[in-house]
Tab-separated table of C-alpha atoms in Angstrom:
chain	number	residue	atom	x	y	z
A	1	UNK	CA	0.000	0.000	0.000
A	2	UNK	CA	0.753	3.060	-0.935
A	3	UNK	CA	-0.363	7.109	0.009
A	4	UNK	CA	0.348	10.179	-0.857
A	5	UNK	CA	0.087	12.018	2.406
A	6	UNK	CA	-0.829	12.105	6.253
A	7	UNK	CA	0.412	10.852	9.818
A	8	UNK	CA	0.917	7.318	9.253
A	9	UNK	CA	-2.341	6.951	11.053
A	10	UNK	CA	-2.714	3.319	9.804
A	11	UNK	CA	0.784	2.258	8.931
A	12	UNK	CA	1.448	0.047	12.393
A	13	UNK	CA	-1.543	-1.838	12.053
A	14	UNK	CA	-1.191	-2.985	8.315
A	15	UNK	CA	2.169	-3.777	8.607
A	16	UNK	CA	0.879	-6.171	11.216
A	17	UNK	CA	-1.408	-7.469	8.717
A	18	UNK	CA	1.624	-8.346	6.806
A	19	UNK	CA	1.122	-5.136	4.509
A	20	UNK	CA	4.347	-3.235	3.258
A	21	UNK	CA	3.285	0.389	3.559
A	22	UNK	CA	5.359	2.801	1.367
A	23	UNK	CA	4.616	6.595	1.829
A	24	UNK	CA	5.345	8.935	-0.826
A	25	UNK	CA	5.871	11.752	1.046
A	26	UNK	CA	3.991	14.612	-0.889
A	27	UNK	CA	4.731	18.032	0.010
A	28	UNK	CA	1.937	19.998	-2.268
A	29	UNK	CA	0.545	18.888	-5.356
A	30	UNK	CA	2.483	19.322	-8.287
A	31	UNK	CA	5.296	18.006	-6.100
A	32	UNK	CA	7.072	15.410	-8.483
A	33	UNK	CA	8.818	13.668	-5.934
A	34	UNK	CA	5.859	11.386	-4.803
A	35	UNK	CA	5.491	10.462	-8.705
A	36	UNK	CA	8.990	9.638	-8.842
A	37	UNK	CA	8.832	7.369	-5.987
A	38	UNK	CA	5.709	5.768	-7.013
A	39	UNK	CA	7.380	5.118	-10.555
A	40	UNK	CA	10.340	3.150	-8.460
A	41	UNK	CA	7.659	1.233	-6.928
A	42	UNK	CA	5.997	0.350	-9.532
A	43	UNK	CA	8.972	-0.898	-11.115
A	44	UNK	CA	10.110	-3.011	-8.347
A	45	UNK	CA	6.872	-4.717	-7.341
A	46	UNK	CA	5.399	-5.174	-11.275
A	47	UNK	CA	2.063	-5.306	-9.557
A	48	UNK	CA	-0.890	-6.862	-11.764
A	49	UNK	CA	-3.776	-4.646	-10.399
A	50	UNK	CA	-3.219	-1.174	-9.052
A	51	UNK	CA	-5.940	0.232	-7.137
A	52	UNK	CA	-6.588	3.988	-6.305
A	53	UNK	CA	-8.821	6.171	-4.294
A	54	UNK	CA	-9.529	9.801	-4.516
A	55	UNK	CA	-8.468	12.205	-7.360
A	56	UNK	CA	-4.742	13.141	-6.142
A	57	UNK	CA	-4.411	9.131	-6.187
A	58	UNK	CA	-5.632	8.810	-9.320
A	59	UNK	CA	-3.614	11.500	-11.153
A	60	UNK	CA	-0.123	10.461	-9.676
A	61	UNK	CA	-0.911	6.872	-10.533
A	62	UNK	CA	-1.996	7.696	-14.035
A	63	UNK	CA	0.902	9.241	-15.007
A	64	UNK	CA	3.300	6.974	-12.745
A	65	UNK	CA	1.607	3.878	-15.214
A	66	UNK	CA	3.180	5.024	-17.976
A	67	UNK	CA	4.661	3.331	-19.810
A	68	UNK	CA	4.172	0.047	-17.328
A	69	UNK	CA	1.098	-1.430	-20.161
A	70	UNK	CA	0.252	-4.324	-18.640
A	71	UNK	CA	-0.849	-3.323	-15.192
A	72	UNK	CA	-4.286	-3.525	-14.921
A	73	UNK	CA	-5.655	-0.052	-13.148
A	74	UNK	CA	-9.214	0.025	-11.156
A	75	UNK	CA	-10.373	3.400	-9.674
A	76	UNK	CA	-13.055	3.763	-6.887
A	77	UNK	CA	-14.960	7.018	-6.828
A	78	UNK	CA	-16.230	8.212	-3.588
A	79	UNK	CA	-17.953	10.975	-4.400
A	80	UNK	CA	-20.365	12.888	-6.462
A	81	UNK	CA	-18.315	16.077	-7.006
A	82	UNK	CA	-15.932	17.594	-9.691
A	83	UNK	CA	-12.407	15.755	-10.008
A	84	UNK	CA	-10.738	19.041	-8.908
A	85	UNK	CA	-11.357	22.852	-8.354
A	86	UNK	CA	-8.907	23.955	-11.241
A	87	UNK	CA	-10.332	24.798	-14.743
A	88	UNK	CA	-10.497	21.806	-17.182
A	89	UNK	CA	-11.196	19.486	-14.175
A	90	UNK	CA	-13.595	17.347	-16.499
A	91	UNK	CA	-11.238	16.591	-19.430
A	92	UNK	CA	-8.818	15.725	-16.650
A	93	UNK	CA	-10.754	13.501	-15.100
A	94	UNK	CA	-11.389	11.794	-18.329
A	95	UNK	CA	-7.818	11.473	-19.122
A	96	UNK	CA	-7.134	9.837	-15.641
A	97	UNK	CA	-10.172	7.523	-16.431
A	98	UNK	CA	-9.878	6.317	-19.675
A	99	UNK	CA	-6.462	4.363	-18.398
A	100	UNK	CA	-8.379	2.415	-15.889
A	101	UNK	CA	-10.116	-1.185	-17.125
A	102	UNK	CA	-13.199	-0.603	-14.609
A	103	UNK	CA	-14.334	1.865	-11.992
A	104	UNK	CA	-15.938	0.912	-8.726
A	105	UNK	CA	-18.530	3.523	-7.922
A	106	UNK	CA	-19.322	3.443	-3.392
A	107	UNK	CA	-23.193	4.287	-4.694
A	108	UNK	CA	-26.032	4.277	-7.535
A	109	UNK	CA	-25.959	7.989	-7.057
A	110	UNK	CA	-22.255	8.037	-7.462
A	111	UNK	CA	-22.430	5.520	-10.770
A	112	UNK	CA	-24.885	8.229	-12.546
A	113	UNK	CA	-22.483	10.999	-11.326
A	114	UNK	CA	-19.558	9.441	-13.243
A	115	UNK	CA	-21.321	7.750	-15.989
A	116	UNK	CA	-22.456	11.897	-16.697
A	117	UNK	CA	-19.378	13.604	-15.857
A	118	UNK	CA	-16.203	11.497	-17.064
A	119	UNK	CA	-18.258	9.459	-20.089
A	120	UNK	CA	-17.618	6.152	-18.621
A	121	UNK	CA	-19.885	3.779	-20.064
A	122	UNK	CA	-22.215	1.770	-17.858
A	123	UNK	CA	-20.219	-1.866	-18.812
A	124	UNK	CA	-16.887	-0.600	-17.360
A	125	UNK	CA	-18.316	0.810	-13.759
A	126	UNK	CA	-20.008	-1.118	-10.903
A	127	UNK	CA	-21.474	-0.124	-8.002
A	128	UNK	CA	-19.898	-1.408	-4.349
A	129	UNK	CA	-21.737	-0.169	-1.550
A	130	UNK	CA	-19.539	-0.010	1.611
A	131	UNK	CA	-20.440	-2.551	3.996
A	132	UNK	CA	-19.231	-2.785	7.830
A	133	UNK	CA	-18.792	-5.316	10.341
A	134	UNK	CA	-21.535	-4.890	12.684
A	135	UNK	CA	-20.345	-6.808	15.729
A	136	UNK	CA	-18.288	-3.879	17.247
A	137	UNK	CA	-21.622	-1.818	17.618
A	138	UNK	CA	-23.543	-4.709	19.280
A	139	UNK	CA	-23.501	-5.569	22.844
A	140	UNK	CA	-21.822	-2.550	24.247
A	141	UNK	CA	-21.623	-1.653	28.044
A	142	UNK	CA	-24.319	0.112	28.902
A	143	UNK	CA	-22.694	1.544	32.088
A	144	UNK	CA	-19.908	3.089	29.783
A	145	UNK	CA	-22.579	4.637	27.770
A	146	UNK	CA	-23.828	6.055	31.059
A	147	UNK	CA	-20.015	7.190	31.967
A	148	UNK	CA	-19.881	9.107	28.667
A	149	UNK	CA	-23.217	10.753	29.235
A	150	UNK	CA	-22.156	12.063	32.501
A	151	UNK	CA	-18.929	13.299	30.865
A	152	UNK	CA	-21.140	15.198	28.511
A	153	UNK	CA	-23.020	16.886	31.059
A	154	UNK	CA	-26.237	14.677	30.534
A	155	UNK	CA	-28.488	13.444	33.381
A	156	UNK	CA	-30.698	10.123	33.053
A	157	UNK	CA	-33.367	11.392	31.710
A	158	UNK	CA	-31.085	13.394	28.976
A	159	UNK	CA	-31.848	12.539	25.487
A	160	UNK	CA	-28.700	12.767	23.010
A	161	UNK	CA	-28.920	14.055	19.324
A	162	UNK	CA	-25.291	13.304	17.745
A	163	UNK	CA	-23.201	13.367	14.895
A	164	UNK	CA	-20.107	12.751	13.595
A	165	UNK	CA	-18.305	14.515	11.225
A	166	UNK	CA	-15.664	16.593	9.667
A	167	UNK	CA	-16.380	20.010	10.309
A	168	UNK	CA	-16.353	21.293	7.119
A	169	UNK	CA	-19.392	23.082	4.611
A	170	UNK	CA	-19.929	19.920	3.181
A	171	UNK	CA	-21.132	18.502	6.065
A	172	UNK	CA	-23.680	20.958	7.055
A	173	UNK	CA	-23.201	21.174	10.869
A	174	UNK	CA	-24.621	25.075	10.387
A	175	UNK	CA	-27.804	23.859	9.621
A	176	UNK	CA	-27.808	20.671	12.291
A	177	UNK	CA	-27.117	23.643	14.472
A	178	UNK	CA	-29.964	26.051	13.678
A	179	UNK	CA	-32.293	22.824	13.926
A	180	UNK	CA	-31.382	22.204	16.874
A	181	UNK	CA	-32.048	25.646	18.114
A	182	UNK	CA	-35.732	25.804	16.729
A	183	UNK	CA	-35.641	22.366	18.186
A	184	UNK	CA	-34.675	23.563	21.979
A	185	UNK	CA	-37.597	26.128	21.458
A	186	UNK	CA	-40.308	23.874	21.206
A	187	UNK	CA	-38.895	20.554	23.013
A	188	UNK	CA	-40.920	18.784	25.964
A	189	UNK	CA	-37.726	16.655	26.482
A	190	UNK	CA	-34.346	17.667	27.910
A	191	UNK	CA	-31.369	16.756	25.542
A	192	UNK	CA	-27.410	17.553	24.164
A	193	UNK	CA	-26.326	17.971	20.425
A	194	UNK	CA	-22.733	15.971	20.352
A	195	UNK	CA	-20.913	16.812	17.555
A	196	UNK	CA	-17.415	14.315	17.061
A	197	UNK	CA	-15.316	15.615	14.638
A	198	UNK	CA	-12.499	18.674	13.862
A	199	UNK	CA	-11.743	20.847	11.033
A	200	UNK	CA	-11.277	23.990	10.299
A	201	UNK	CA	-14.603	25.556	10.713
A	202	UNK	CA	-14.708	24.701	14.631
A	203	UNK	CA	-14.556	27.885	16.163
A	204	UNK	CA	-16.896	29.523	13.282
A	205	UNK	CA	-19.680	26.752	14.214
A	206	UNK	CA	-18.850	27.700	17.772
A	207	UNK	CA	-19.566	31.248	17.348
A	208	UNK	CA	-22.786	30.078	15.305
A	209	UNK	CA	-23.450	28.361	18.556
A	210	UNK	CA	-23.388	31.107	20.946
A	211	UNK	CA	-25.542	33.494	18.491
A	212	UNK	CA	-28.212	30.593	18.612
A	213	UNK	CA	-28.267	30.719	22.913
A	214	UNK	CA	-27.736	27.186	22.551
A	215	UNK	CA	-23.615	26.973	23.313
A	216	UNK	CA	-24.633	25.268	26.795
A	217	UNK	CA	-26.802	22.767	25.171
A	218	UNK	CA	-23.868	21.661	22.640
A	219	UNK	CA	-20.929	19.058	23.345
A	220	UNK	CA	-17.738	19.916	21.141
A	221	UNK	CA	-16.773	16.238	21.654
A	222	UNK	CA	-13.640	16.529	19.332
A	223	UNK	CA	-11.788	13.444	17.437
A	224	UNK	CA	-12.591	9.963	19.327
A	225	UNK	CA	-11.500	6.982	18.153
A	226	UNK	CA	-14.449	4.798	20.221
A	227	UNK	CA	-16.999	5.180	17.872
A	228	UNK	CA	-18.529	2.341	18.610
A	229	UNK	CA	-19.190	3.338	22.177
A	230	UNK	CA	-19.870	6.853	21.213
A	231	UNK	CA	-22.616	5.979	18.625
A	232	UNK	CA	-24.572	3.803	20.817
A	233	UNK	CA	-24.438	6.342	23.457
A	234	UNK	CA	-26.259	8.502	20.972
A	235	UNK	CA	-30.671	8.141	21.081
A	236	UNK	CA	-30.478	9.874	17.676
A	237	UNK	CA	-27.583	10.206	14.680
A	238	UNK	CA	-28.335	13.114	12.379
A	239	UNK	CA	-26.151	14.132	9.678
A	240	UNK	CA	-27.222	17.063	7.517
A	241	UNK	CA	-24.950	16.638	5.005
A	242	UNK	CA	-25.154	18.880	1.603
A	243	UNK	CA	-23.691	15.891	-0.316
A	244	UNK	CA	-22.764	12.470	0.508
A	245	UNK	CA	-20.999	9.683	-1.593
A	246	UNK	CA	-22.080	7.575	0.731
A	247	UNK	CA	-22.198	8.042	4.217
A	248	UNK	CA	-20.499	4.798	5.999
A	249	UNK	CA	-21.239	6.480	9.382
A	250	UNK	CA	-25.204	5.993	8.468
A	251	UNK	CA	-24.334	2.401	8.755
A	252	UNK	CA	-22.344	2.335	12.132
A	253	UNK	CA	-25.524	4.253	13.257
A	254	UNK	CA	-27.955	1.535	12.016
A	255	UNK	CA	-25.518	-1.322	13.032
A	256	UNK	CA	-25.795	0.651	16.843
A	257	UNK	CA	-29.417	0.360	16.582
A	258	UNK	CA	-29.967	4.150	16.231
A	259	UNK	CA	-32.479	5.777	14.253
A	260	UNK	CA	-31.298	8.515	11.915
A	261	UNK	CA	-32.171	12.215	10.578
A	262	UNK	CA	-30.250	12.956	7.440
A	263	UNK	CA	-30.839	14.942	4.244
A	264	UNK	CA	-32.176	13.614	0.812
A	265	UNK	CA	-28.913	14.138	-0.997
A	266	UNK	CA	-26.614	11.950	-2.976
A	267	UNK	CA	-26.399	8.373	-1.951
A	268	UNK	CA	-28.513	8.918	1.355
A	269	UNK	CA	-31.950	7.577	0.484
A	270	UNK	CA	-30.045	4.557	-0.654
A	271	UNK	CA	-29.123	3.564	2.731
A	272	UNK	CA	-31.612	5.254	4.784
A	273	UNK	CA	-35.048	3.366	4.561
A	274	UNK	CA	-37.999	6.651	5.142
A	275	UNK	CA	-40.450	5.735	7.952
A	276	UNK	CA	-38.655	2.247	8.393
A	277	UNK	CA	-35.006	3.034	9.553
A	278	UNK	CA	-35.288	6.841	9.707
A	279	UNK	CA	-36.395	10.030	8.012
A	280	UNK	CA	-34.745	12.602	5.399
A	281	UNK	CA	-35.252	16.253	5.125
A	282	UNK	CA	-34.480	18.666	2.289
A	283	UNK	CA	-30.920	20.279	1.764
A	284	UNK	CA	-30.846	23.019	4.188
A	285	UNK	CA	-34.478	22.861	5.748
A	286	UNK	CA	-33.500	23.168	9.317
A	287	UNK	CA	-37.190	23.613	10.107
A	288	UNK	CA	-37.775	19.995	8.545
A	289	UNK	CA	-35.034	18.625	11.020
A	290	UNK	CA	-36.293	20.170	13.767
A	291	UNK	CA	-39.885	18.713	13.353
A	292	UNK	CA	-38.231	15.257	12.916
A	293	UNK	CA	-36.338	15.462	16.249
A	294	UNK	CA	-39.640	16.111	17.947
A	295	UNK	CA	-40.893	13.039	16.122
A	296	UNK	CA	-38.122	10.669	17.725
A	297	UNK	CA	-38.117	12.139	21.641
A	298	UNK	CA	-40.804	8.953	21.864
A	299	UNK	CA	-38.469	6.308	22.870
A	300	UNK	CA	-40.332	3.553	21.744
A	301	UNK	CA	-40.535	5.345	18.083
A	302	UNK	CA	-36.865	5.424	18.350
A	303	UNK	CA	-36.881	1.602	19.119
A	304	UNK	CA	-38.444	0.571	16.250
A	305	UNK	CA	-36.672	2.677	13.803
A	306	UNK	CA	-33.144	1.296	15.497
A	307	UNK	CA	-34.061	-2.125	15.144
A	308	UNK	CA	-35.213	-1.555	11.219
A	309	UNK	CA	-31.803	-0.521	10.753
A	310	UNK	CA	-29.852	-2.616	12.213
A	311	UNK	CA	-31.389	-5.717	10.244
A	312	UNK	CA	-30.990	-3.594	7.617
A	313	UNK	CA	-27.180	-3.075	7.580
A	314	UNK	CA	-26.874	-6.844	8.046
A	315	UNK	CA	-28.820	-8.028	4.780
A	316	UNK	CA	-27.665	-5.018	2.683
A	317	UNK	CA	-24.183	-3.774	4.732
A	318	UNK	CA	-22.711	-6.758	5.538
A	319	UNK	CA	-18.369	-5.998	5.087
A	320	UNK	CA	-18.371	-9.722	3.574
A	321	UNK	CA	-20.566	-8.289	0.443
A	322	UNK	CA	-18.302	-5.570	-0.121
A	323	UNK	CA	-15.706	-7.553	0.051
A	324	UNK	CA	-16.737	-10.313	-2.788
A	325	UNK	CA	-18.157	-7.772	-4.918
A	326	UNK	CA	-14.658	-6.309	-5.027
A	327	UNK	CA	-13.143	-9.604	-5.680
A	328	UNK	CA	-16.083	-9.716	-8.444
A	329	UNK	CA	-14.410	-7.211	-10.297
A	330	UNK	CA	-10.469	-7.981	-9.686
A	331	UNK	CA	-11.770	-11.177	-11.373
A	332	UNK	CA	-13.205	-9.701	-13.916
A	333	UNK	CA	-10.483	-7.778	-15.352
């Protein structure tokens, strides 16, 4: 395995695994130093399938494969969104994509989104969903759940609306926030908004926060890596997202037996059953969210909903689909 960038997050446990983890130390993009290391690579390891995620991926491993014909390239899109923010980012995309012998889309919505925007035709793409291993999510101490509450400032009778997420535009914590608010103003229940996740908008949301009157009422819980624990701490998992390629933490919601309030975007309604394993709301239509968090302060409505899902991600989710429909297409090519 290769990658471009980053902390080495997950280097000690897949070498582990038995996984020789190379990084290619990029600086910035355009930096040619990554492309001349992945070129050595290459070279030395003659693989027979090379497979890539995310544009910067892509590009350095299109032009790192010349010249090297006979490996095979597959490409996984994540996400329904432009292959880069400089002009000409379609035909560039193309370029990158004609050079690969099939693309794995992570969604339907995804599969139309690249079929449209980089011409691939419909008999060199399939669709993968992401699928998880539910067992982490199941059977989880319910007095650490009760621990974390506490840490959160929650009493017993506290209900807890959470997400997790980058905070970043796409991920449309603004408008969780301002739902939450209208929510506050009209709630017969007491209850926290946890938000898990950094990035750079933090201390804007913050401020966004304050303006609402609701800074008390909201738990900046930061990165955690006990998501498991976390999530089923959680009586409801929103995520008001303005896009989505997929949204794997949907699942580890639904695997935790947690309803969920999300917006009908992207890949969403493909995971998200309406009325059976939660309910979607428009783009932006924090009064929608609201109203659906005053839906789910029955507990018994959130019951049902919790245990739709989590039968759900086992038939549909499962990490053992995802990982023979992968093998489907390494066989294919």
């Amino acid at each position: 395995m290769a990658y471009l960038k980053g902390d080495g997050y997950w280097k000690k446990e897949l070498q582990q695994l038995g996984v020789a983890v190379h990084e290619l130390e990029l600086r910035c993009y355009g930096d040619v130093w990554p492309l001349i290391r992945l070129r050595k690579l290459l070279s030395a390891s003659n693989p027979d399938i090379v497979h890539v995620h995310m544009p910067p991926a892509e590009l350095y491993t299109r032009v790192a494969l010349i010249g090297h014909g006979s490996t095979t390239l597959i490409i996984t899109k994540h996400n329904d969104e432009r292959f880069c923010a400089f002009p000409g980012h379609a035909a560039l995309g193309r370029w990158v994509v004609r050079r690969a012998r099939h693309v794995i889309a992570i969604s339907d919505a995804v599969n139309r989104y690249v079929r449209q925007y980089l011409r691939v035709e419909s008999s060199q793409i399939a669709t993968v969903a992401y699928g998880i291993d539910s067992a982490p999510f199941i059977g989880i101490d319910l007095t650490a759940c009760t621990r974390l509450k506490k840490e959160w400032g929650c009493s017993e009778d506290t209900w807890v609306i959470g997400t997790i997420a980058r905070l970043v535009p796409q991920k449309g914590i603004d408008v969780l926030l301002k739902a939450y608010a209208l929510y506050r103003s009209k709630a017969t229940h007491p209850s926290r908004l946890v938000i898990v996740g950094t990035g750079f908008l933090e201390q804007t949301l913050k401020q966004l926060a304050d303006r609402l009157q609701i800074a008390s009422y909201v738990v900046w819980a930061g990165f955690r890596e006990d998501i498991p624990l976390v999530i089923n701490t959680f009586d409801l998992f929103a995520l008001t997202s303005q896009y989505e390629g997929f949204g794997l933490v949907l699942l580890e919601a639904m695997a935790a037996g947690k309803p969920v309030v999300a917006t009908r975007v992207s890949a969403i309604p493909e995971v998200v059953q309406v009325g059976t394993t939660g309910m979607l709301c428009d783009p932006g239509a924090s009064e929608q969210v609201a109203a659906t968090f005053q839906h789910f302060e029955d507990a018994s409505v959130r019951g049902c909903f919790g245990a739709a899902g989590l039968v759900r991600v086992r038939d549909y989710f499962g990490i053992d689909q995802m990982v023979e429909k992968t093998l489907e297409v390494y066989r294919h090519v």
